[in-house]
Amino acid sequence: MLKGNMAQGLIEVERKFVPGPDMEERLQELGCTLEHRVTFRDTYYDTSELSLMRSDHWLRQRQGSGWELKCPGVAGVPGPHNEYVELTSESAIVAQLFDLLEAEKPEMAGVAAVLHPLKLQEVASFITTRSSWKLALSEGHEQEPLLRVDLDSTDFGYAVGEVEVMVHEKAEVSAALEKIFSFSRLLGVAAQEKVPAKLLVYLQRFRPLDYQRLLEANGLSEATGD
Ligand SMILES: Cc1ncc(C[n+]2csc(CCOP(=O)(O)OP(=O)(O)OP(=O)(O)O)c2C)c(N)n1
Ligand SMILES: [Mg+2]
């Protein structure tokens, strides 16, 4: 489906966890430094049949950073983590959308211009307040991909953390997973802990019929723990 990831987008390898009350202190003890605190709105789009989400593709516009399409990853390592290719170039996103939705691709268009012809509508919109942490690198390891931790809380009262490494190639995924798992252990995250994405909790609460549809489509039965 996707060819070289270098040109197309980065691979996000991540693991979510339930943040405890003293998580920020714990991160500092473990050598993390605060990068920033930000607040942004995410708006997700799909067809009325949820064609994108049902095939594990997630299209959103994030306030301040533009369009993004997360596509299922390529390494296929099973476990309590996620691996997605993130497309952020509008032309790559548009090309992928037309591919997925089997429509005739226009010569040139931005994502906003193709929403209507592809029958893509807003399905969720919520605000996240995030603190972003990064693990300070030891000397001589400048080449290594950075480990990041985000602590998120949403305007609908859900909090989730994630330990994340971005890599360029499939071959780097397993090393990234090692890092994520060993750091998660230090954070005290239970080995098989599975924590739902903000969007899935949003859909379950506010669009239960859509949520049900998603569950039926791709076995997300454990997504929000019921
Ligand atoms: C059980 C289960 N969980 C998640 C998924 C995938 N999924 C569900 S919603 C979804 C889209 C949202 O992804 P997420 O990482 O939760 O977003 P966020 O942390 O806000 O963005 P970032 O800043 O990291 O880019 C995905 C990939 C799945 N298929 N199954
Ligand atoms: Mg994430």
GROMACS .gro file of N, CA and C in nm, residues 20 30 60 90 99 126 138 176 203 208 210 215:
model
   36
   20GLY      N    1  -0.091   0.842   3.648
   20GLY     CA    2  -0.119   0.855   3.791
   20GLY      C    3  -0.106   1.000   3.834
   30LEU      N    4   1.296   1.052   3.629
   30LEU     CA    5   1.352   0.960   3.530
   30LEU      C    6   1.433   1.031   3.422
   60ARG      N    7  -0.763   1.367   1.059
   60ARG     CA    8  -0.799   1.476   1.149
   60ARG      C    9  -0.731   1.606   1.107
   90GLU      N   10  -0.030   1.737   0.258
   90GLU     CA   11  -0.168   1.734   0.207
   90GLU      C   12  -0.180   1.653   0.079
   99ASP      N   13  -0.747   0.680  -0.291
   99ASP     CA   14  -0.718   0.538  -0.302
   99ASP      C   15  -0.814   0.456  -0.216
  126PHE      N   16  -1.283   1.770   1.976
  126PHE     CA   17  -1.261   1.790   2.119
  126PHE      C   18  -1.127   1.859   2.143
  138SER      N   19   2.158   1.078   2.642
  138SER     CA   20   2.294   1.069   2.694
  138SER      C   21   2.390   1.110   2.582
  176ALA      N   22   1.258   0.070   1.867
  176ALA     CA   23   1.172   0.172   1.928
  176ALA      C   24   1.082   0.108   2.033
  203LEU      N   25  -1.618   0.879   2.107
  203LEU     CA   26  -1.723   0.815   2.027
  203LEU      C   27  -1.814   0.730   2.115
  208PRO      N   28  -2.256   0.676   2.033
  208PRO     CA   29  -2.252   0.533   2.063
  208PRO      C   30  -2.283   0.443   1.943
  210ASP      N   31  -2.208   0.505   1.626
  210ASP     CA   32  -2.085   0.500   1.547
  210ASP      C   33  -1.982   0.410   1.615
  215LEU      N   34  -1.667  -0.109   1.648
  215LEU     CA   35  -1.637  -0.234   1.720
  215LEU      C   36  -1.663  -0.354   1.631
   0.00000   0.00000   0.00000
